[in-house]
Each structure stands twice: as C-alpha cells, then as structure tokens.
PDB file of C-alpha atoms in Angstrom:
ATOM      1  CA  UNK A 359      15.775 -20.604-123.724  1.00 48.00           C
ATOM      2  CA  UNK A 360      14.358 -21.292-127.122  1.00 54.00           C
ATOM      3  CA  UNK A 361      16.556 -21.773-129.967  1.00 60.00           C
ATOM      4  CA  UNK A 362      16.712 -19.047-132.876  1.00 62.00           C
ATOM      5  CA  UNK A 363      15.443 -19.633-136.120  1.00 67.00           C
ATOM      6  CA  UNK A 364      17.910 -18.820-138.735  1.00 73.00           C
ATOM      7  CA  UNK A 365      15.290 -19.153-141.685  1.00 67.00           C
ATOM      8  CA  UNK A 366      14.876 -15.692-143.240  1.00 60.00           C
ATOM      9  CA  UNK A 367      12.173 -13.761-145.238  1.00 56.00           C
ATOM     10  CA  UNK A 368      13.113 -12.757-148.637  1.00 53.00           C
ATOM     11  CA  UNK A 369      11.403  -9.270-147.766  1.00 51.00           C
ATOM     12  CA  UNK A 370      12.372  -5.254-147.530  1.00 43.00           C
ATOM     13  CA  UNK A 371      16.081  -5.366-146.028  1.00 56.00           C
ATOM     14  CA  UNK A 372      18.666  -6.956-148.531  1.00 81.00           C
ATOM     15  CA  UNK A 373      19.156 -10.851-147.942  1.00 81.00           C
ATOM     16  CA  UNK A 374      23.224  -9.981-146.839  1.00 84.00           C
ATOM     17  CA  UNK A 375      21.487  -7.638-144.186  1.00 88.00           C
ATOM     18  CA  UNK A 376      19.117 -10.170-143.173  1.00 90.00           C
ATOM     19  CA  UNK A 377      22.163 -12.956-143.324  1.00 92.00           C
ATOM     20  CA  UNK A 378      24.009 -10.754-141.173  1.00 91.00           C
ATOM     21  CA  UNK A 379      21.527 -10.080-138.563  1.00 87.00           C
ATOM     22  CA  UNK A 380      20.468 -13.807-138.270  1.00 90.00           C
ATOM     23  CA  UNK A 381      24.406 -14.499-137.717  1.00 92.00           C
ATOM     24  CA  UNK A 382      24.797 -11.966-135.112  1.00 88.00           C
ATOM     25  CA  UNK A 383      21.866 -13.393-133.256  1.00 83.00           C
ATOM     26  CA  UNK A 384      22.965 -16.679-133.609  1.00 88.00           C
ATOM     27  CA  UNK A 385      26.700 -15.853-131.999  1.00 87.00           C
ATOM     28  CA  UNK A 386      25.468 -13.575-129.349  1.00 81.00           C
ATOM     29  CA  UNK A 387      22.671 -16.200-128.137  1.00 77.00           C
ATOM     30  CA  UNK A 388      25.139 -18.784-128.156  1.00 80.00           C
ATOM     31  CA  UNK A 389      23.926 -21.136-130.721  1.00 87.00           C
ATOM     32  CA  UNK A 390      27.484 -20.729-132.553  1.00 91.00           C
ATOM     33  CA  UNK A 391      30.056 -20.837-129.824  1.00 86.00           C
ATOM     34  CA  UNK A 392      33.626 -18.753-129.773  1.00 86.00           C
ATOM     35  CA  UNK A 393      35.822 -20.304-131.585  1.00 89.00           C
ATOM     36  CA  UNK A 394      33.354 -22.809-133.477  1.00 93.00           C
ATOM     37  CA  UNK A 395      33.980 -23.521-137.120  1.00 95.00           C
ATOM     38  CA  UNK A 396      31.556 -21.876-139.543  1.00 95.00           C
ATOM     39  CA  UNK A 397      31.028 -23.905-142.910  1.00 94.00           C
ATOM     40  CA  UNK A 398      29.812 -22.241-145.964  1.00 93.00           C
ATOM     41  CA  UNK A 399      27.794 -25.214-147.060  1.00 94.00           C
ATOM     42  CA  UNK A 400      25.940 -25.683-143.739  1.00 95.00           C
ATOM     43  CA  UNK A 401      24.726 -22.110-143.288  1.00 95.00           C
ATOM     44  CA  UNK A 402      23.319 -22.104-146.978  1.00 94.00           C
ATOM     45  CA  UNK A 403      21.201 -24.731-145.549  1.00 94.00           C
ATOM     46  CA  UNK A 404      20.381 -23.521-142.407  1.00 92.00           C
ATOM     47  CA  UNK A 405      19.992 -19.879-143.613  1.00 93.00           C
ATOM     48  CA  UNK A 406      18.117 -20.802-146.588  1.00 92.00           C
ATOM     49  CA  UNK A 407      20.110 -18.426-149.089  1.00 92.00           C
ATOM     50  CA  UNK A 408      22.916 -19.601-151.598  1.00 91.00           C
ATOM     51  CA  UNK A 409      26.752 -19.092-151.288  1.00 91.00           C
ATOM     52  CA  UNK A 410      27.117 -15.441-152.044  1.00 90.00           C
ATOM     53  CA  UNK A 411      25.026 -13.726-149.505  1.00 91.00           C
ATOM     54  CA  UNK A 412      26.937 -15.890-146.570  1.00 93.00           C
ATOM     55  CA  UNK A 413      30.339 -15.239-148.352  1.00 93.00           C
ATOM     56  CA  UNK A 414      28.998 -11.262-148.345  1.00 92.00           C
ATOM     57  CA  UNK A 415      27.828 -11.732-144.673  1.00 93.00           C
ATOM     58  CA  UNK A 416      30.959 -13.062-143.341  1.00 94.00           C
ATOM     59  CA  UNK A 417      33.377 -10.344-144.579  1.00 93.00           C
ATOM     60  CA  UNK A 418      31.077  -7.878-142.783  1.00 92.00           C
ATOM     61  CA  UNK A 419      31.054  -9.841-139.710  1.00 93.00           C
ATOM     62  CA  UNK A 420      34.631 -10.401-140.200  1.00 93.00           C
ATOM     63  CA  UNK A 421      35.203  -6.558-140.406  1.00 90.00           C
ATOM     64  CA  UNK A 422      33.307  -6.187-137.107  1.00 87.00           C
ATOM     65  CA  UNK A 423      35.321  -8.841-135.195  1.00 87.00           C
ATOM     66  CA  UNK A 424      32.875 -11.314-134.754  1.00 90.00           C
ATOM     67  CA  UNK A 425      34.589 -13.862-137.472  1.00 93.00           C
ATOM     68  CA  UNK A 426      38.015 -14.211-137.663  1.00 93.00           C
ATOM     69  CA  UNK A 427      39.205 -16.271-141.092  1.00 93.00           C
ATOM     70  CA  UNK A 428      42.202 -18.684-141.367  1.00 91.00           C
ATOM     71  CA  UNK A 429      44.211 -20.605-144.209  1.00 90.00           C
ATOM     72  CA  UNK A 430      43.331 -24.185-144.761  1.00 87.00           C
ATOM     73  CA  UNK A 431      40.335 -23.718-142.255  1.00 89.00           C
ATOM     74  CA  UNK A 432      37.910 -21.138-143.310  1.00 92.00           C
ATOM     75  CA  UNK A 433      35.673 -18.489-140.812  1.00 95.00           C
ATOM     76  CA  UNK A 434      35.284 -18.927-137.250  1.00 95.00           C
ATOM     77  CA  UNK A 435      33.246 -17.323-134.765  1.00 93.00           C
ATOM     78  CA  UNK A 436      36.085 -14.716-132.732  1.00 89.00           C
ATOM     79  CA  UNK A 437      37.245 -15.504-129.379  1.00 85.00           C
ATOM     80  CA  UNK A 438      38.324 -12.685-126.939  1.00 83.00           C
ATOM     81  CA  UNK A 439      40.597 -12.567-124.102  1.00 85.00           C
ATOM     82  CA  UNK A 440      40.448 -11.393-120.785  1.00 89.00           C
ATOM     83  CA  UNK A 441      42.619  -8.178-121.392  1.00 91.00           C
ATOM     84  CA  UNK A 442      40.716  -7.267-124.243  1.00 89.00           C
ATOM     85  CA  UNK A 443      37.343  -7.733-122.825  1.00 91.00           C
ATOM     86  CA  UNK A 444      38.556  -5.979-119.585  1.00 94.00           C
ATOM     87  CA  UNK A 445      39.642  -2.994-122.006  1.00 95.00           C
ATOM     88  CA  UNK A 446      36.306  -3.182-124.180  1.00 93.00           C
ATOM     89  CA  UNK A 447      34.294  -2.730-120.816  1.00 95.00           C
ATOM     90  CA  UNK A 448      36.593   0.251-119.717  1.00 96.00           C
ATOM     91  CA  UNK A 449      36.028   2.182-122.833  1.00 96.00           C
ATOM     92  CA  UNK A 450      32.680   1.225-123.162  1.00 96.00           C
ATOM     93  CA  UNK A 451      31.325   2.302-119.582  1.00 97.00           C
ATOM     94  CA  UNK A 452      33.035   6.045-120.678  1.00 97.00           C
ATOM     95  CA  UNK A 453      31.367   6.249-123.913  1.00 97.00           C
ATOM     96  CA  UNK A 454      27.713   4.957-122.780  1.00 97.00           C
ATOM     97  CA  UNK A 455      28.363   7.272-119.532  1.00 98.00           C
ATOM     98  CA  UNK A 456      28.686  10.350-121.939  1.00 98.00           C
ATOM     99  CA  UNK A 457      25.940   8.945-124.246  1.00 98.00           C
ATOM    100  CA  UNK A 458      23.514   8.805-121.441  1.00 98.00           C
ATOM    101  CA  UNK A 459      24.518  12.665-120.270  1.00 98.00           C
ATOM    102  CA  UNK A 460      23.513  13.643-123.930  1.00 98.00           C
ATOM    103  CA  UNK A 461      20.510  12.117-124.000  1.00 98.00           C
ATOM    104  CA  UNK A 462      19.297  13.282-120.776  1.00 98.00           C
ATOM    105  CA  UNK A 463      20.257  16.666-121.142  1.00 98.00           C
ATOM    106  CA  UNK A 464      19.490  16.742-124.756  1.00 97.00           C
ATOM    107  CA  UNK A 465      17.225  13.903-125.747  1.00 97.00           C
ATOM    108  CA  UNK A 466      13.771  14.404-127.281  1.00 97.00           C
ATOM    109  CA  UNK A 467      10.418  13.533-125.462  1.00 97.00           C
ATOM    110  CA  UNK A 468      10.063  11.089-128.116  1.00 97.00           C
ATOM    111  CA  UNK A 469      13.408   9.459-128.085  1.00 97.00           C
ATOM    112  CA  UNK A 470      12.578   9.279-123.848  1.00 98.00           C
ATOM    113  CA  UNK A 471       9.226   7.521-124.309  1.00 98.00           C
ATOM    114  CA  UNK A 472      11.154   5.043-126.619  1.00 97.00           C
ATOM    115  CA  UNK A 473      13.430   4.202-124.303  1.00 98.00           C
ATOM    116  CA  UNK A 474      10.712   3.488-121.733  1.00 97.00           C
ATOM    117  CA  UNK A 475       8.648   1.131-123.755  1.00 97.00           C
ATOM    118  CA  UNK A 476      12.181  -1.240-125.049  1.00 97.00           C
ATOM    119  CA  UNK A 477      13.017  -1.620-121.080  1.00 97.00           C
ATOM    120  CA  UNK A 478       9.937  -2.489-120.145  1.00 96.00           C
ATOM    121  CA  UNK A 479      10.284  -4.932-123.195  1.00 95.00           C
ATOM    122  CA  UNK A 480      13.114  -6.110-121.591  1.00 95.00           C
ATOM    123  CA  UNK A 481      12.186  -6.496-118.403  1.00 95.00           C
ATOM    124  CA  UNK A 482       9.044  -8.782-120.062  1.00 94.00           C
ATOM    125  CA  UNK A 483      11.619 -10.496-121.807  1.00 91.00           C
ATOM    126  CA  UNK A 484      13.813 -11.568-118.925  1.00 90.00           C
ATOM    127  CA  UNK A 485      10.419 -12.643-116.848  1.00 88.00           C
ATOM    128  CA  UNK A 486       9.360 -14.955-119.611  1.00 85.00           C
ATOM    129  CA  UNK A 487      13.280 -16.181-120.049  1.00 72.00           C
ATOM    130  CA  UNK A 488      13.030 -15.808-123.701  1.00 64.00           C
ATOM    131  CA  UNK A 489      16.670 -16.063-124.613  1.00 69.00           C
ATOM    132  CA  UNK A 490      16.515 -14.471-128.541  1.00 72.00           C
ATOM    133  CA  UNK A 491      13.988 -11.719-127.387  1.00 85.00           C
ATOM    134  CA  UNK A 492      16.788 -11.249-124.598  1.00 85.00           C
ATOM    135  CA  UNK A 493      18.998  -9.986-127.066  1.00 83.00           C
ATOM    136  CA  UNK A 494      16.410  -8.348-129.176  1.00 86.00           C
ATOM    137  CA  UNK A 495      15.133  -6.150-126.232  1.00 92.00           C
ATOM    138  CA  UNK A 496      19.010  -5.320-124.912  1.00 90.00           C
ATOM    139  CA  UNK A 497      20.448  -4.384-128.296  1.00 89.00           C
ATOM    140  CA  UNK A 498      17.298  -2.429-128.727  1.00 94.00           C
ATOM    141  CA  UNK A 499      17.661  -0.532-125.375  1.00 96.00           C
ATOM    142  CA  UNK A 500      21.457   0.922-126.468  1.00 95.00           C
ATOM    143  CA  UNK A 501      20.060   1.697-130.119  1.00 95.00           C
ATOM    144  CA  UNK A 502      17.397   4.190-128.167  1.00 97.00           C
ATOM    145  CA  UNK A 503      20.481   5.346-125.767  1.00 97.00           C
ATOM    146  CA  UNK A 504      22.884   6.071-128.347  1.00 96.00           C
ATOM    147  CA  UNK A 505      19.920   7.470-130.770  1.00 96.00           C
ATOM    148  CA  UNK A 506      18.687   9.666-127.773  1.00 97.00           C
ATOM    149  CA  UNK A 507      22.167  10.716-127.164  1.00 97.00           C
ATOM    150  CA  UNK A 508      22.095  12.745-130.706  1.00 96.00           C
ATOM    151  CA  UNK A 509      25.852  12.101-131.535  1.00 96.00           C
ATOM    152  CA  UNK A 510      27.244  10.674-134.566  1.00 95.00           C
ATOM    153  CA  UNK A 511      30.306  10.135-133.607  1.00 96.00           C
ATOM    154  CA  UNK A 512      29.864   8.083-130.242  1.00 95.00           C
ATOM    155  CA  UNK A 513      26.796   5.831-132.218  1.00 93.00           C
ATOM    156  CA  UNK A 514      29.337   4.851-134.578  1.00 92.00           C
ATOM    157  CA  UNK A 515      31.862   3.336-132.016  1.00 94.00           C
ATOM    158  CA  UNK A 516      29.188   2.143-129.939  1.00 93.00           C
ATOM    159  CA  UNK A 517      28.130  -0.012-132.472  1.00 88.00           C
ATOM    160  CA  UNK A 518      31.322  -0.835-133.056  1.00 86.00           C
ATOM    161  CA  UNK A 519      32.149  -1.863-129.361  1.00 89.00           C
ATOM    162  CA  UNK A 520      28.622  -3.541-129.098  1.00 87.00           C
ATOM    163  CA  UNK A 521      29.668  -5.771-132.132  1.00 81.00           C
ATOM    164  CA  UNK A 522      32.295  -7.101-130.443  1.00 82.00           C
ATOM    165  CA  UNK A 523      29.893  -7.629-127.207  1.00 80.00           C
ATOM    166  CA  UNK A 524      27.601  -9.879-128.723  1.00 77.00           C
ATOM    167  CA  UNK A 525      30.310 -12.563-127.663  1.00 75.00           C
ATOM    168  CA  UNK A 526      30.446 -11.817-123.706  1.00 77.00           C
ATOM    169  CA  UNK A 527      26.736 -10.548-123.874  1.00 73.00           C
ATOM    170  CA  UNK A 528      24.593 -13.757-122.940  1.00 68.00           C
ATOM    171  CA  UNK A 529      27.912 -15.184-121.096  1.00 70.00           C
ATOM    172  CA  UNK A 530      27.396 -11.706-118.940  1.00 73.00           C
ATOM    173  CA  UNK A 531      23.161 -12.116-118.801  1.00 74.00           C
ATOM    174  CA  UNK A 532      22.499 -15.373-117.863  1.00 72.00           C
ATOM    175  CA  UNK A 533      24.997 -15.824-114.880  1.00 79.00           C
ATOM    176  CA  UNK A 534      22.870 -16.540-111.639  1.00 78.00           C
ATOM    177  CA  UNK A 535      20.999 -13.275-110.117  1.00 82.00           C
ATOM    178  CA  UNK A 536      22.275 -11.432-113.240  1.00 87.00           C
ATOM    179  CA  UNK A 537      19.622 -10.581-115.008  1.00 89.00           C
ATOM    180  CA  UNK A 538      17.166  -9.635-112.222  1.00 91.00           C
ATOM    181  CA  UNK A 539      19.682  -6.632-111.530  1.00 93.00           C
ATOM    182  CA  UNK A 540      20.258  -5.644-115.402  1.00 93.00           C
ATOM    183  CA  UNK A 541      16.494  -4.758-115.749  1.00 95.00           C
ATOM    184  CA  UNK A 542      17.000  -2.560-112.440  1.00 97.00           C
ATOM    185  CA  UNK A 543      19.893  -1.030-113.551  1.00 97.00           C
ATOM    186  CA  UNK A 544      18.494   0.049-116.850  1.00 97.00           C
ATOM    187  CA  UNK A 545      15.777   1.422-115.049  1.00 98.00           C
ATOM    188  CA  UNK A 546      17.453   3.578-112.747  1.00 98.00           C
ATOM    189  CA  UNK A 547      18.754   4.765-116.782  1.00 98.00           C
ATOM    190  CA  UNK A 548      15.680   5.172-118.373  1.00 98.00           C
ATOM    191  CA  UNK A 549      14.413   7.189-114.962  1.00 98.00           C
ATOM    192  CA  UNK A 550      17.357   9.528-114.695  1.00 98.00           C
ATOM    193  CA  UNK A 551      17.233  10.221-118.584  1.00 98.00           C
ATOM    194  CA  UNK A 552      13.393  10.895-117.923  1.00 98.00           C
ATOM    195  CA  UNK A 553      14.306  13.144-114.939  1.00 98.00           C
ATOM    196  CA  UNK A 554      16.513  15.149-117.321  1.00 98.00           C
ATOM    197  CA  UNK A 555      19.209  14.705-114.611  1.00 98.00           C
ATOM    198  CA  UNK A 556      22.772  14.055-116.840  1.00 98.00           C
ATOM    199  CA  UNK A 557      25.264  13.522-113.972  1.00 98.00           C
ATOM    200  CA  UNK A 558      22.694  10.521-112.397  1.00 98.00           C
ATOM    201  CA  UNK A 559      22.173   8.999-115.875  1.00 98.00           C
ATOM    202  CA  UNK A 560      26.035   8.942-116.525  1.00 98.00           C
ATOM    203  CA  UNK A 561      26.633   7.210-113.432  1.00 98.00           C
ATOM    204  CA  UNK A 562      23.522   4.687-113.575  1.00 98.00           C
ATOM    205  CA  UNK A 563      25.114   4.268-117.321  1.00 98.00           C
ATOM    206  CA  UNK A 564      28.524   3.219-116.105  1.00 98.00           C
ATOM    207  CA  UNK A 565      27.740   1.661-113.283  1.00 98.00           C
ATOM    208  CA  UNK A 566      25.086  -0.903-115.372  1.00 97.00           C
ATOM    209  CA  UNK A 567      28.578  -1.546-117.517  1.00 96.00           C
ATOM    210  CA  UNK A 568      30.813  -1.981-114.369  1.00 96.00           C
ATOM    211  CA  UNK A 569      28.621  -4.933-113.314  1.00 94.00           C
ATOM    212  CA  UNK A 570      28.278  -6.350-116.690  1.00 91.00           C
ATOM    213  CA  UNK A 571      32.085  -6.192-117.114  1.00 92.00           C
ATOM    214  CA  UNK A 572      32.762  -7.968-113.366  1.00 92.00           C
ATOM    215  CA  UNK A 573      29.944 -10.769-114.007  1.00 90.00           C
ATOM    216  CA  UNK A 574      31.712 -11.762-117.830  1.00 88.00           C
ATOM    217  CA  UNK A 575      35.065 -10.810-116.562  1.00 91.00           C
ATOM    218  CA  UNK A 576      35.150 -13.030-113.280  1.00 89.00           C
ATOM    219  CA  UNK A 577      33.365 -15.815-115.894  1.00 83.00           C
ATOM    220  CA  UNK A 578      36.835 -15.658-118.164  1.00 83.00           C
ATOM    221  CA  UNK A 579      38.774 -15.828-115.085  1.00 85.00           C
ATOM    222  CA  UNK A 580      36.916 -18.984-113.370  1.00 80.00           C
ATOM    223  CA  UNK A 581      36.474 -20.854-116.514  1.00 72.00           C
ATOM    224  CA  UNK A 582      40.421 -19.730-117.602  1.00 59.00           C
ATOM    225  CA  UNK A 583      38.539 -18.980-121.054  1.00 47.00           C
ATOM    226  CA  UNK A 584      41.515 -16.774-122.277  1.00 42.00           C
ATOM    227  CA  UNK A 585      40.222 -17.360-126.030  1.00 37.00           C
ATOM    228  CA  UNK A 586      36.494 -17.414-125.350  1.00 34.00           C
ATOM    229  CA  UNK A 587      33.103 -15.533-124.941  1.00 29.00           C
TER     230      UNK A 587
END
C-alpha cells in the first residue's frame, strides 16, 4: 500500500481543515500508529504549515478521540481497548442499521445513485490495493449512507463513532479474506437501499458491522493489544 502524502494545498478549505484531514488519514492508514508520539516540530515539516494550524488541528482531533495529550509528553495518537471497541461496534451496528432503513425507505434517487458510484469506487479501490484510496472510498460510502439516511441527529454521532474508527478501521480491512467480503457486504447495502426494501438494508447494514467488529475484535484479542488499534 502506498504511503500518504501529508503535503497540503494552500487552496479553498481552511489550512486547520486541511491539517486535520491529512492527520486523520495518516492515523487511520496506519502511518502514525496508536499510541505513537506526535511532535509539533516534525509535523510542521512534514505537513508543510507552521505551529498554529497543527496546535489548532490537534485540539480538534483531541476532541474527537483520536489524540489524547499528556504532561511532560505532549499529543499522542489514542489507543482503544477491547471493551470499548467491542461497545463502539455494538452501538454502531444499531445506528448504521437505522440509518440504512431511512435511507431506503426515504432516500432520494440521487442520494441512491451516489451511493452506487462510491462502492463501486471502493470495490476499484480494494482490486488495485490502494491503501489511502481504501479509506477515501470507505469513509465516503458512510458519508452517502448517513446523508441518504436524511437525519441530523444520527449523522452527527456517526461521525462521531466513525472518528473514533479510523483507529480499528485498516486493522479491521486488511486482515486476510477481509476485504474481498467488505465490498460484498456493502453491496448487498447499496442493492437493498436501491430496492427500497428497509428491513433488508438494516440487516445487510448491521451485519457488514458485525463482521467488521469480529475481524478487529478477535485482532485485539490475538495480539493482547488492550491499548491499541
């Protein structure tokens, strides 16, 4: 898998946006690892931006749980537990279950033909093993579902929950035989949404979570990471 560039264009979105972004992809691809040390000085030079936009970025990735700051050592990319990935899965598969209901029962023909196109993305993505258009294509896919879904309320703690993904996600995606089955399972989403049938997109919703969560669940147990991915 290719490694990200963190260089950044000094174009239409803010630079703390753009910081913030490149930061996210960075921890979700792997590049910086759970509990990995993040110094100021370095990303300035990576990043290409001065102190204040990575100071700005890190509180906001700090209020999403990605970053977690200590005395006498400064920010460091989060860990998470078992439990609490085992309970971030469980609420997770009832709130994309309901989100996927909406949006089949309520979605637009537009929002539908958007979701089409970013699996099919993804499913171009995982055949070409491209690891940062990996996470491109899946973060894409839930912004359609929880657009298409046409509730405020469940976007905003999706997001919230995905966040805190982004440090099981490529841990979950890249296990062996993984990824061949998320592209089907997203699929059998993006067909039962386009069928208009709510029940089978719920299930197809929670079930594509239920696998995610046993694949980065049984990783935390094998590897005893209790503080990682």
């Amino acid at each position: 898998m290719g490694e990200i560039g963190l260089q950044i264009s000094r174009q239409s979105a803010t630079l703390r946006i753009q910081v913030e972004e490149k930061l996210r992809q960075a921890i979700a691809s792997g590049r910086f690892k759970p509990g990995q040390r993040l110094v100021e000085r370095e990303l300035c030079e990576l990043i290409g931006v001065g102190r204040t936009s990575i100071r700005e970025a890190l509180r906001q990735l700090e209020a999403e749980g990605l970053i977690t700051s200590y005395p006498h050592r400064g920010p460091v990319v989060s860990t998470i537990s078992y439990e609490e990935a085992a309970q971030l899965y469980s609420v997770r598969a009832l709130l994309e279950s309901f989100a996927g209901q909406e949006f089949a029962e309520n979605g637009s023909p537009e929002n539908i033909a958007n979701l089409e196109r970013v699996v099919e993305e993804f499913a171009d993505a995982a055949e070409s093993g491209a690891g940062s258009r990996l996470i491109a294509t899946k973060t894409a896919f839930y912004d359609c579902l929880m657009e298409g879904s046409g509730n405020v309320f469940v976007k905003q703690m999706l997001t919230s929950l995905h966040n805190r993904v982004t440090l099981l996600r490529m841990t979950s995606m890249t296990q062996p035989g993984r990824l061949k089955h998320s592209v089907a399972e997203i699929r059998d989403i993006a067909a039962a949404i386009r069928d208009r049938n709510g029940p089978k997109a719920a299930a197809a919703c929670k079930y594509h979570i239920d696998m995610a969560a046993k694949v980065a669940l049984d990783y935390l147990r094998k590897n005893d990471v209790s503080h990682s991915e």
